[in-house]
Amino acid sequence: MTIRAVVRGVGHYLPARVVPNAEFETRLDTTDEWIRTRTGIERRHFAAEGETTSDLGAKAAEAALADAGLAAADLDAIVLATSTADLTFPAAATMVQQKIGMTNGFAFDVQAVCAGFVFALANANALIQSGQARRVLVIGAETFSRILDFEDRGTCVLFGDGAGAVVLEAAEGKGTAADRGILATDLHSDGSYRDLLYVDGGVSTTGTAGQVRMQGNQVFRHAVEKLAETAHAALDKAGLSGADVDWIVPHQANLRIIAATAQRMQVPMERVVVTVQDHGNTSAASIPLALSVGKARGQIKEGDLIVTEAIGGGLSWGAVVLRW
Ligand code: ACO
């Protein structure tokens, strides 16, 4: 008997304000055409003034709980991935806990930038497999619009705000790749790549939140190489290959990165959930958003084999193989 962390519910929330590419044309030397062709992004959502990461996360959490048919009191833990927490402390996860009315269990944040949700899933899986929790709410929530330099055309057109969440629940499996739930995880980071993608501020340096700085073409090169490698490694650990994959649900940063990774995994684009055109890069929120949208579109169904893969600042990257 093997304990598996099975997805019982999924949900998402996007702030009301939609920002089309055309809005950037008015104040920057850029065009809708450039943004679409280089990134696949057509629009993104930005949070309203006063709307915080934990507000978005709580709404996604409530949607995931409703989908699971569970109440907040049924949860043992919340793991929230974000780089844009409401405050330096406490953890945004505890603010979500308060907003959804959960007073039991424990809650903490995970910081692995765009790879955050993959790291959070792996942590939640470990909590469940080690018997420390039976039901874990895993959230990715971001308000990246708050750390963008709106004068820098190379970064500000790429990101958006949003949140997604899944409820994981312990279930008995046979220990084979036919089980539902998380089958394998593969995580990496290498801090020597710090300067490729970082925020130029923080508590113990400038005392300010800072803004995103990125060497886009270098990140692009690492992304294509490392995402396919980690996805293959996770599939190997599960005893599976690209041919077994029903859906790649990738981090949504750039359509060209998504397509190049799928090609390296020999998975056709018809089997990739793509939401980047509507959400932009929502960092740690992008995979749970895509899982929720993919299910709502009727793409993801019970029993499907899913590979999620992501890379972000650090660099940090990883993949999770799960059967829905
Ligand atoms: N509009 C018009 N021109 C632009 C824009 C813009 N919004 N942004 C950059 N350019 C210009 C550059 O200034 C450069 O001009 P130059 O040749 O005169 O110097 C030219 O376009 C080419 O720049 P590159 O950076 O080489 O363009 P590239 O084809 O690599 O595309 C992009 C840039 C879209 C940022 C790409 O590198 C990318 O997507 N990288 C991945 C970065 C990413 O997604 N990071 C998110 C976090 S990590 C992750 O999630 C994977």
mmCIF file of C-alpha atoms and ligand atoms in Angstrom:
data_model
loop_
_atom_site.group_PDB
_atom_site.id
_atom_site.type_symbol
_atom_site.label_atom_id
_atom_site.label_comp_id
_atom_site.label_asym_id
_atom_site.label_seq_id
_atom_site.Cartn_x
_atom_site.Cartn_y
_atom_site.Cartn_z
ATOM 1 C CA MET A 1 0.000 0.000 0.000
ATOM 2 C CA THR A 2 1.291 3.446 -0.960
ATOM 3 C CA ILE A 3 -0.165 6.741 0.233
ATOM 4 C CA ARG A 4 -0.875 9.032 -2.728
ATOM 5 C CA ALA A 5 -1.762 12.730 -2.683
ATOM 6 C CA VAL A 6 -4.798 12.845 -4.997
ATOM 7 C CA VAL A 7 -6.346 16.034 -6.411
ATOM 8 C CA ARG A 8 -9.840 16.286 -4.982
ATOM 9 C CA GLY A 9 -10.703 19.809 -6.155
ATOM 10 C CA VAL A 10 -9.328 22.698 -8.186
ATOM 11 C CA GLY A 11 -10.255 26.376 -8.592
ATOM 12 C CA HIS A 12 -8.940 29.759 -9.614
ATOM 13 C CA TYR A 13 -9.556 33.474 -9.394
ATOM 14 C CA LEU A 14 -8.547 36.311 -11.712
ATOM 15 C CA PRO A 15 -8.873 39.999 -10.815
ATOM 16 C CA ALA A 16 -11.574 41.852 -12.756
ATOM 17 C CA ARG A 17 -9.300 44.273 -14.631
ATOM 18 C CA VAL A 18 -8.135 42.931 -18.009
ATOM 19 C CA VAL A 19 -5.159 44.719 -19.568
ATOM 20 C CA PRO A 20 -4.789 44.137 -23.335
ATOM 21 C CA ASN A 21 -1.369 44.498 -24.998
ATOM 22 C CA ALA A 22 -2.601 47.688 -26.649
ATOM 23 C CA GLU A 23 -2.486 49.483 -23.266
ATOM 24 C CA PHE A 24 1.345 49.236 -23.289
ATOM 25 C CA GLU A 25 1.565 50.735 -26.808
ATOM 26 C CA THR A 26 0.404 54.091 -25.474
ATOM 27 C CA ARG A 27 3.289 54.553 -23.011
ATOM 28 C CA LEU A 28 6.164 52.310 -24.207
ATOM 29 C CA ASP A 29 8.103 51.616 -27.401
ATOM 30 C CA THR A 30 6.330 48.304 -27.978
ATOM 31 C CA THR A 31 3.475 46.871 -30.035
ATOM 32 C CA ASP A 32 0.698 44.323 -29.616
ATOM 33 C CA GLU A 33 2.264 42.520 -32.598
ATOM 34 C CA TRP A 34 5.721 42.262 -30.896
ATOM 35 C CA ILE A 35 4.265 40.975 -27.622
ATOM 36 C CA ARG A 36 2.018 38.393 -29.373
ATOM 37 C CA THR A 37 4.673 37.025 -31.699
ATOM 38 C CA ARG A 38 7.540 36.922 -29.143
ATOM 39 C CA THR A 39 5.514 35.643 -26.160
ATOM 40 C CA GLY A 40 2.002 34.512 -27.192
ATOM 41 C CA ILE A 41 0.554 36.923 -24.605
ATOM 42 C CA GLU A 42 -2.557 38.897 -25.664
ATOM 43 C CA ARG A 43 -3.868 40.173 -22.321
ATOM 44 C CA ARG A 44 -3.359 39.784 -18.571
ATOM 45 C CA HIS A 45 -5.293 40.653 -15.406
ATOM 46 C CA PHE A 46 -4.079 43.234 -12.875
ATOM 47 C CA ALA A 47 -5.328 43.363 -9.285
ATOM 48 C CA ALA A 48 -7.329 46.403 -8.190
ATOM 49 C CA GLU A 49 -5.849 48.903 -5.764
ATOM 50 C CA GLY A 50 -6.057 47.368 -2.299
ATOM 51 C CA GLU A 51 -6.604 43.849 -3.674
ATOM 52 C CA THR A 52 -3.832 41.654 -2.246
ATOM 53 C CA THR A 53 -2.235 38.299 -2.985
ATOM 54 C CA SER A 54 -4.060 36.702 -0.053
ATOM 55 C CA ASP A 55 -7.382 38.107 -1.374
ATOM 56 C CA LEU A 56 -6.773 36.377 -4.719
ATOM 57 C CA GLY A 57 -5.527 33.229 -2.973
ATOM 58 C CA ALA A 58 -8.564 33.056 -0.674
ATOM 59 C CA LYS A 59 -10.967 33.304 -3.641
ATOM 60 C CA ALA A 60 -9.109 30.533 -5.509
ATOM 61 C CA ALA A 61 -9.100 28.475 -2.274
ATOM 62 C CA GLU A 62 -12.862 28.840 -1.879
ATOM 63 C CA ALA A 63 -13.382 27.748 -5.502
ATOM 64 C CA ALA A 64 -11.154 24.675 -4.981
ATOM 65 C CA LEU A 65 -12.925 23.762 -1.725
ATOM 66 C CA ALA A 66 -16.335 24.077 -3.451
ATOM 67 C CA ASP A 67 -15.091 21.848 -6.289
ATOM 68 C CA ALA A 68 -13.904 19.291 -3.704
ATOM 69 C CA GLY A 69 -17.169 19.500 -1.729
ATOM 70 C CA LEU A 70 -15.159 20.299 1.414
ATOM 71 C CA ALA A 71 -15.155 23.030 4.066
ATOM 72 C CA ALA A 72 -12.115 24.937 5.357
ATOM 73 C CA ALA A 73 -12.335 22.981 8.639
ATOM 74 C CA ASP A 74 -11.717 19.747 6.672
ATOM 75 C CA LEU A 75 -8.171 20.893 5.786
ATOM 76 C CA ASP A 76 -5.024 20.058 7.766
ATOM 77 C CA ALA A 77 -2.666 22.510 6.065
ATOM 78 C CA ILE A 78 -2.252 25.302 3.520
ATOM 79 C CA VAL A 79 0.917 25.618 1.437
ATOM 80 C CA LEU A 80 0.951 28.858 -0.577
ATOM 81 C CA ALA A 81 3.511 29.615 -3.270
ATOM 82 C CA THR A 82 4.182 33.294 -3.883
ATOM 83 C CA SER A 83 6.914 35.907 -4.368
ATOM 84 C CA THR A 84 4.493 38.784 -3.789
ATOM 85 C CA ALA A 85 3.126 38.195 -0.283
ATOM 86 C CA ASP A 86 0.906 40.902 1.255
ATOM 87 C CA LEU A 87 3.468 41.689 3.985
ATOM 88 C CA THR A 88 7.044 40.657 4.794
ATOM 89 C CA PHE A 89 5.409 38.549 7.505
ATOM 90 C CA PRO A 90 3.222 36.768 8.462
ATOM 91 C CA ALA A 91 2.937 34.273 5.628
ATOM 92 C CA ALA A 92 0.207 35.011 3.085
ATOM 93 C CA ALA A 93 -0.931 31.413 3.718
ATOM 94 C CA THR A 94 -2.012 32.380 7.244
ATOM 95 C CA MET A 95 -3.962 35.339 5.835
ATOM 96 C CA VAL A 96 -5.758 32.991 3.439
ATOM 97 C CA GLN A 97 -6.382 30.697 6.419
ATOM 98 C CA GLN A 98 -8.084 33.558 8.263
ATOM 99 C CA LYS A 99 -10.064 34.679 5.189
ATOM 100 C CA ILE A 100 -11.515 31.213 4.530
ATOM 101 C CA GLY A 101 -12.339 30.725 8.236
ATOM 102 C CA MET A 102 -9.854 27.933 9.024
ATOM 103 C CA THR A 103 -8.602 28.004 12.613
ATOM 104 C CA ASN A 104 -7.150 24.498 12.803
ATOM 105 C CA GLY A 105 -4.038 23.028 11.175
ATOM 106 C CA PHE A 106 -1.047 25.027 9.905
ATOM 107 C CA ALA A 107 -0.166 27.279 6.978
ATOM 108 C CA PHE A 108 3.072 28.510 5.413
ATOM 109 C CA ASP A 109 4.474 30.095 2.245
ATOM 110 C CA VAL A 110 6.915 28.626 -0.271
ATOM 111 C CA GLN A 111 9.215 30.933 -2.260
ATOM 112 C CA ALA A 112 10.564 29.520 -5.507
ATOM 113 C CA VAL A 113 9.317 32.288 -7.818
ATOM 114 C CA CYS A 114 7.785 30.907 -11.047
ATOM 115 C CA ALA A 115 8.630 27.340 -9.933
ATOM 116 C CA GLY A 116 6.821 27.962 -6.631
ATOM 117 C CA PHE A 117 3.738 25.865 -7.317
ATOM 118 C CA VAL A 118 5.797 22.828 -8.333
ATOM 119 C CA PHE A 119 7.845 23.202 -5.107
ATOM 120 C CA ALA A 120 4.628 23.645 -3.068
ATOM 121 C CA LEU A 121 3.083 20.522 -4.628
ATOM 122 C CA ALA A 122 6.214 18.510 -3.801
ATOM 123 C CA ASN A 123 6.145 19.780 -0.199
ATOM 124 C CA ALA A 124 2.435 19.025 0.202
ATOM 125 C CA ASN A 125 3.015 15.562 -1.250
ATOM 126 C CA ALA A 126 5.757 14.951 1.339
ATOM 127 C CA LEU A 127 3.460 16.109 4.170
ATOM 128 C CA ILE A 128 0.776 13.696 2.992
ATOM 129 C CA GLN A 129 3.081 10.744 2.315
ATOM 130 C CA SER A 130 4.756 11.145 5.727
ATOM 131 C CA GLY A 131 1.382 11.181 7.477
ATOM 132 C CA GLN A 132 1.714 14.751 8.793
ATOM 133 C CA ALA A 133 -1.408 15.895 6.945
ATOM 134 C CA ARG A 134 -4.331 14.206 5.194
ATOM 135 C CA ARG A 135 -5.767 17.149 3.268
ATOM 136 C CA VAL A 136 -3.597 20.009 2.037
ATOM 137 C CA LEU A 137 -4.731 23.090 0.134
ATOM 138 C CA VAL A 138 -1.948 24.075 -2.279
ATOM 139 C CA ILE A 139 -2.224 27.610 -3.650
ATOM 140 C CA GLY A 140 -0.251 29.676 -6.148
ATOM 141 C CA ALA A 141 -1.118 33.385 -5.828
ATOM 142 C CA GLU A 142 0.624 36.493 -7.138
ATOM 143 C CA THR A 143 0.281 40.234 -7.613
ATOM 144 C CA PHE A 144 3.344 40.640 -9.845
ATOM 145 C CA SER A 145 1.967 43.976 -11.121
ATOM 146 C CA ARG A 146 3.201 45.443 -7.806
ATOM 147 C CA ILE A 147 6.885 44.673 -8.544
ATOM 148 C CA LEU A 148 7.026 45.603 -12.236
ATOM 149 C CA ASP A 149 9.013 48.494 -13.669
ATOM 150 C CA PHE A 150 6.470 49.959 -16.101
ATOM 151 C CA GLU A 151 9.287 51.773 -17.920
ATOM 152 C CA ASP A 152 11.034 48.470 -18.783
ATOM 153 C CA ARG A 153 9.397 47.020 -21.921
ATOM 154 C CA GLY A 154 11.472 43.839 -21.576
ATOM 155 C CA THR A 155 9.649 42.785 -18.382
ATOM 156 C CA CYS A 156 6.436 44.718 -17.691
ATOM 157 C CA VAL A 157 4.541 43.319 -20.700
ATOM 158 C CA LEU A 158 5.131 39.725 -19.579
ATOM 159 C CA PHE A 159 3.471 39.388 -16.177
ATOM 160 C CA GLY A 160 -0.041 39.288 -14.734
ATOM 161 C CA ASP A 161 -1.891 38.722 -11.443
ATOM 162 C CA GLY A 162 -4.044 35.763 -10.399
ATOM 163 C CA ALA A 163 -4.394 32.700 -8.207
ATOM 164 C CA GLY A 164 -5.133 29.003 -8.507
ATOM 165 C CA ALA A 165 -5.518 26.244 -5.927
ATOM 166 C CA VAL A 166 -5.853 22.486 -5.598
ATOM 167 C CA VAL A 167 -7.036 20.385 -2.666
ATOM 168 C CA LEU A 168 -4.856 17.298 -2.226
ATOM 169 C CA GLU A 169 -6.172 14.362 -0.208
ATOM 170 C CA ALA A 170 -4.448 11.195 1.009
ATOM 171 C CA ALA A 171 -5.643 8.026 -0.709
ATOM 172 C CA GLU A 172 -4.407 4.454 -0.786
ATOM 173 C CA GLY A 173 -2.702 3.462 -4.010
ATOM 174 C CA LYS A 174 -1.092 0.281 -5.300
ATOM 175 C CA GLY A 175 2.287 1.919 -5.735
ATOM 176 C CA THR A 176 2.138 1.718 -9.539
ATOM 177 C CA ALA A 177 1.955 4.400 -12.234
ATOM 178 C CA ALA A 178 -1.738 3.496 -12.652
ATOM 179 C CA ASP A 179 -2.511 5.100 -9.241
ATOM 180 C CA ARG A 180 -4.292 8.432 -9.092
ATOM 181 C CA GLY A 181 -2.356 11.236 -7.371
ATOM 182 C CA ILE A 182 1.202 12.527 -7.388
ATOM 183 C CA LEU A 183 3.482 9.856 -8.849
ATOM 184 C CA ALA A 184 6.856 11.637 -8.928
ATOM 185 C CA THR A 185 8.513 14.986 -8.263
ATOM 186 C CA ASP A 186 11.834 16.451 -9.441
ATOM 187 C CA LEU A 187 13.201 19.713 -7.992
ATOM 188 C CA HIS A 188 16.349 21.756 -8.705
ATOM 189 C CA SER A 189 17.880 25.127 -7.991
ATOM 190 C CA ASP A 190 21.203 26.772 -8.772
ATOM 191 C CA GLY A 191 21.856 30.112 -7.075
ATOM 192 C CA SER A 192 24.793 30.893 -9.355
ATOM 193 C CA TYR A 193 22.212 32.122 -11.901
ATOM 194 C CA ARG A 194 20.882 34.804 -9.510
ATOM 195 C CA ASP A 195 21.617 37.730 -11.826
ATOM 196 C CA LEU A 196 19.546 36.371 -14.723
ATOM 197 C CA LEU A 197 16.257 37.050 -12.941
ATOM 198 C CA TYR A 198 15.804 38.816 -9.614
ATOM 199 C CA VAL A 199 14.087 41.675 -7.813
ATOM 200 C CA ASP A 200 16.365 44.620 -7.004
ATOM 201 C CA GLY A 201 15.096 45.181 -3.482
ATOM 202 C CA GLY A 202 14.266 43.404 -0.240
ATOM 203 C CA VAL A 203 14.035 43.580 3.538
ATOM 204 C CA SER A 204 17.722 43.109 4.364
ATOM 205 C CA THR A 205 19.134 45.114 1.447
ATOM 206 C CA THR A 206 17.204 48.181 0.317
ATOM 207 C CA GLY A 207 14.286 47.933 2.715
ATOM 208 C CA THR A 208 11.947 48.266 -0.279
ATOM 209 C CA ALA A 209 10.050 45.681 -2.330
ATOM 210 C CA GLY A 210 12.107 46.359 -5.482
ATOM 211 C CA GLN A 211 11.309 45.610 -9.117
ATOM 212 C CA VAL A 212 11.814 42.664 -11.484
ATOM 213 C CA ARG A 213 15.098 42.615 -13.430
ATOM 214 C CA MET A 214 15.703 39.998 -16.088
ATOM 215 C CA GLN A 215 18.070 38.956 -18.857
ATOM 216 C CA GLY A 216 15.196 37.575 -20.914
ATOM 217 C CA ASN A 217 17.107 35.795 -23.665
ATOM 218 C CA GLN A 218 19.392 34.012 -21.130
ATOM 219 C CA VAL A 219 16.383 32.888 -19.079
ATOM 220 C CA PHE A 220 14.754 31.701 -22.290
ATOM 221 C CA ARG A 221 17.764 29.524 -23.155
ATOM 222 C CA HIS A 222 17.900 27.902 -19.684
ATOM 223 C CA ALA A 223 14.124 27.429 -19.640
ATOM 224 C CA VAL A 224 13.968 25.383 -22.825
ATOM 225 C CA GLU A 225 16.880 23.154 -21.769
ATOM 226 C CA LYS A 226 16.038 22.653 -18.085
ATOM 227 C CA LEU A 227 12.258 22.236 -18.391
ATOM 228 C CA ALA A 228 12.508 19.282 -20.776
ATOM 229 C CA GLU A 229 15.255 17.720 -18.612
ATOM 230 C CA THR A 230 13.273 17.961 -15.368
ATOM 231 C CA ALA A 231 10.059 16.748 -17.024
ATOM 232 C CA HIS A 232 11.907 13.705 -18.392
ATOM 233 C CA ALA A 233 13.509 13.066 -14.977
ATOM 234 C CA ALA A 234 10.126 13.143 -13.219
ATOM 235 C CA LEU A 235 8.594 10.831 -15.832
ATOM 236 C CA ASP A 236 11.558 8.445 -15.447
ATOM 237 C CA LYS A 237 11.049 8.328 -11.665
ATOM 238 C CA ALA A 238 7.398 7.379 -12.284
ATOM 239 C CA GLY A 239 8.447 4.717 -14.824
ATOM 240 C CA LEU A 240 6.710 6.597 -17.625
ATOM 241 C CA SER A 241 7.661 8.426 -20.849
ATOM 242 C CA GLY A 242 6.395 11.293 -23.004
ATOM 243 C CA ALA A 243 4.155 8.833 -24.872
ATOM 244 C CA ASP A 244 2.150 8.243 -21.653
ATOM 245 C CA VAL A 245 1.385 11.943 -21.138
ATOM 246 C CA ASP A 246 -2.220 13.099 -21.633
ATOM 247 C CA TRP A 247 -1.530 16.747 -20.773
ATOM 248 C CA ILE A 248 1.504 18.894 -20.186
ATOM 249 C CA VAL A 249 0.364 21.716 -17.913
ATOM 250 C CA PRO A 250 3.417 23.971 -18.096
ATOM 251 C CA HIS A 251 4.312 27.189 -16.359
ATOM 252 C CA GLN A 252 2.831 29.834 -18.648
ATOM 253 C CA ALA A 253 5.662 32.277 -19.367
ATOM 254 C CA ASN A 254 6.083 32.286 -23.115
ATOM 255 C CA LEU A 255 4.373 30.268 -25.859
ATOM 256 C CA ARG A 256 7.735 29.681 -27.573
ATOM 257 C CA ILE A 257 9.187 28.149 -24.374
ATOM 258 C CA ILE A 258 6.043 26.002 -23.956
ATOM 259 C CA ALA A 259 6.211 24.782 -27.578
ATOM 260 C CA ALA A 260 9.970 24.096 -27.517
ATOM 261 C CA THR A 261 9.633 22.083 -24.290
ATOM 262 C CA ALA A 262 6.711 20.051 -25.658
ATOM 263 C CA GLN A 263 8.717 19.350 -28.806
ATOM 264 C CA ARG A 264 11.699 18.111 -26.752
ATOM 265 C CA MET A 265 9.317 15.850 -24.817
ATOM 266 C CA GLN A 266 7.809 14.632 -28.119
ATOM 267 C CA VAL A 267 4.340 15.632 -26.964
ATOM 268 C CA PRO A 268 2.176 17.409 -29.603
ATOM 269 C CA MET A 269 0.779 20.882 -28.789
ATOM 270 C CA GLU A 270 -2.769 19.423 -28.854
ATOM 271 C CA ARG A 271 -1.841 17.826 -25.531
ATOM 272 C CA VAL A 272 -0.581 20.999 -23.869
ATOM 273 C CA VAL A 273 -2.857 23.245 -21.781
ATOM 274 C CA VAL A 274 -2.128 26.828 -22.867
ATOM 275 C CA THR A 275 -3.500 29.876 -21.052
ATOM 276 C CA VAL A 276 -0.602 32.315 -21.491
ATOM 277 C CA GLN A 277 -2.556 34.309 -24.114
ATOM 278 C CA ASP A 278 -5.159 35.290 -21.485
ATOM 279 C CA HIS A 279 -3.155 35.431 -18.236
ATOM 280 C CA GLY A 280 0.421 36.372 -19.168
ATOM 281 C CA ASN A 281 3.030 35.029 -16.751
ATOM 282 C CA THR A 282 1.396 34.839 -13.314
ATOM 283 C CA SER A 283 4.510 33.232 -11.787
ATOM 284 C CA ALA A 284 3.579 30.687 -9.074
ATOM 285 C CA ALA A 285 -0.122 31.025 -9.957
ATOM 286 C CA SER A 286 0.219 29.989 -13.581
ATOM 287 C CA ILE A 287 0.137 26.186 -13.204
ATOM 288 C CA PRO A 288 -2.847 25.953 -10.818
ATOM 289 C CA LEU A 289 -4.651 28.526 -13.013
ATOM 290 C CA ALA A 290 -3.972 26.341 -16.062
ATOM 291 C CA LEU A 291 -5.078 23.184 -14.207
ATOM 292 C CA SER A 292 -8.352 24.862 -13.248
ATOM 293 C CA VAL A 293 -8.982 26.352 -16.705
ATOM 294 C CA GLY A 294 -7.964 23.035 -18.349
ATOM 295 C CA LYS A 295 -10.523 21.166 -16.251
ATOM 296 C CA ALA A 296 -13.241 23.786 -16.916
ATOM 297 C CA ARG A 297 -12.554 23.568 -20.685
ATOM 298 C CA GLY A 298 -13.104 19.798 -20.514
ATOM 299 C CA GLN A 299 -9.475 19.071 -21.435
ATOM 300 C CA ILE A 300 -8.376 17.469 -18.121
ATOM 301 C CA LYS A 301 -10.389 14.445 -16.991
ATOM 302 C CA GLU A 302 -10.129 11.931 -14.155
ATOM 303 C CA GLY A 303 -7.405 9.374 -14.851
ATOM 304 C CA ASP A 304 -5.395 11.653 -17.187
ATOM 305 C CA LEU A 305 -1.616 11.634 -16.773
ATOM 306 C CA ILE A 306 -0.368 15.191 -16.267
ATOM 307 C CA VAL A 307 3.134 16.649 -16.231
ATOM 308 C CA THR A 308 3.614 20.115 -14.752
ATOM 309 C CA GLU A 309 6.959 21.856 -15.243
ATOM 310 C CA ALA A 310 8.233 25.303 -14.272
ATOM 311 C CA ILE A 311 11.350 27.461 -14.016
ATOM 312 C CA GLY A 312 11.910 30.808 -12.372
ATOM 313 C CA GLY A 313 14.258 33.068 -10.451
ATOM 314 C CA GLY A 314 17.082 31.394 -8.597
ATOM 315 C CA LEU A 315 17.210 29.744 -10.967
ATOM 316 C CA SER A 316 14.794 27.180 -9.531
ATOM 317 C CA TRP A 317 13.023 24.575 -11.618
ATOM 318 C CA GLY A 318 11.185 21.297 -11.371
ATOM 319 C CA ALA A 319 8.380 19.015 -12.503
ATOM 320 C CA VAL A 320 5.574 16.963 -10.982
ATOM 321 C CA VAL A 321 3.937 13.933 -12.599
ATOM 322 C CA LEU A 322 0.429 13.208 -11.389
ATOM 323 C CA ARG A 323 -2.587 11.207 -12.424
ATOM 324 C CA TRP A 324 -5.738 13.378 -12.132
HETATM 325 N N1 ACO B 1 8.572 45.434 -27.275
HETATM 326 C C1 ACO B 1 9.430 45.652 -28.283
HETATM 327 N N2 ACO B 1 10.722 45.285 -28.256
HETATM 328 C C2 ACO B 1 11.171 44.673 -27.140
HETATM 329 C C3 ACO B 1 10.337 44.410 -26.039
HETATM 330 C C4 ACO B 1 8.994 44.824 -26.128
HETATM 331 N N3 ACO B 1 8.091 44.628 -25.138
HETATM 332 N N4 ACO B 1 11.059 43.793 -25.090
HETATM 333 C C5 ACO B 1 12.296 43.654 -25.573
HETATM 334 N N5 ACO B 1 12.374 44.207 -26.810
HETATM 335 C C6 ACO B 1 13.530 44.303 -27.678
HETATM 336 C C7 ACO B 1 14.855 44.290 -26.959
HETATM 337 O O1 ACO B 1 15.139 45.570 -26.430
HETATM 338 C C8 ACO B 1 15.807 43.898 -28.062
HETATM 339 O O2 ACO B 1 16.075 45.034 -28.828
HETATM 340 P P1 ACO B 1 17.556 45.268 -29.420
HETATM 341 O O3 ACO B 1 17.801 44.092 -30.318
HETATM 342 O O4 ACO B 1 17.419 46.572 -30.115
HETATM 343 O O5 ACO B 1 18.462 45.303 -28.218
HETATM 344 C C9 ACO B 1 14.970 42.952 -28.921
HETATM 345 O O6 ACO B 1 13.602 43.168 -28.531
HETATM 346 C C10 ACO B 1 15.345 41.497 -28.719
HETATM 347 O O7 ACO B 1 15.452 41.247 -27.328
HETATM 348 P P2 ACO B 1 15.594 39.816 -26.760
HETATM 349 O O8 ACO B 1 15.544 39.892 -25.256
HETATM 350 O O9 ACO B 1 16.789 39.134 -27.359
HETATM 351 O O10 ACO B 1 14.256 39.154 -27.349
HETATM 352 P P3 ACO B 1 13.703 37.709 -27.188
HETATM 353 O O11 ACO B 1 13.297 37.181 -28.489
HETATM 354 O O12 ACO B 1 14.600 36.882 -26.307
HETATM 355 O O13 ACO B 1 12.341 37.962 -26.409
HETATM 356 C C11 ACO B 1 11.529 37.775 -24.172
HETATM 357 C C12 ACO B 1 12.343 38.605 -25.167
HETATM 358 C C13 ACO B 1 10.087 37.730 -24.637
HETATM 359 C C14 ACO B 1 11.618 38.448 -22.801
HETATM 360 C C15 ACO B 1 12.097 36.369 -24.117
HETATM 361 O O14 ACO B 1 13.474 36.394 -23.958
HETATM 362 C C16 ACO B 1 11.502 35.550 -22.996
HETATM 363 O O15 ACO B 1 10.323 35.285 -22.970
HETATM 364 N N6 ACO B 1 12.354 35.089 -22.090
HETATM 365 C C17 ACO B 1 11.900 34.285 -20.977
HETATM 366 C C18 ACO B 1 11.750 35.171 -19.847
HETATM 367 C C19 ACO B 1 10.600 34.827 -18.989
HETATM 368 O O16 ACO B 1 9.577 34.372 -19.401
HETATM 369 N N7 ACO B 1 10.795 35.128 -17.704
HETATM 370 C C20 ACO B 1 9.765 34.982 -16.771
HETATM 371 C C21 ACO B 1 10.197 34.365 -15.519
HETATM 372 S S1 ACO B 1 11.086 32.907 -15.792
HETATM 373 C C22 ACO B 1 10.045 31.990 -16.543
HETATM 374 O O17 ACO B 1 8.901 32.091 -16.214
HETATM 375 C C23 ACO B 1 10.505 31.081 -17.556
#
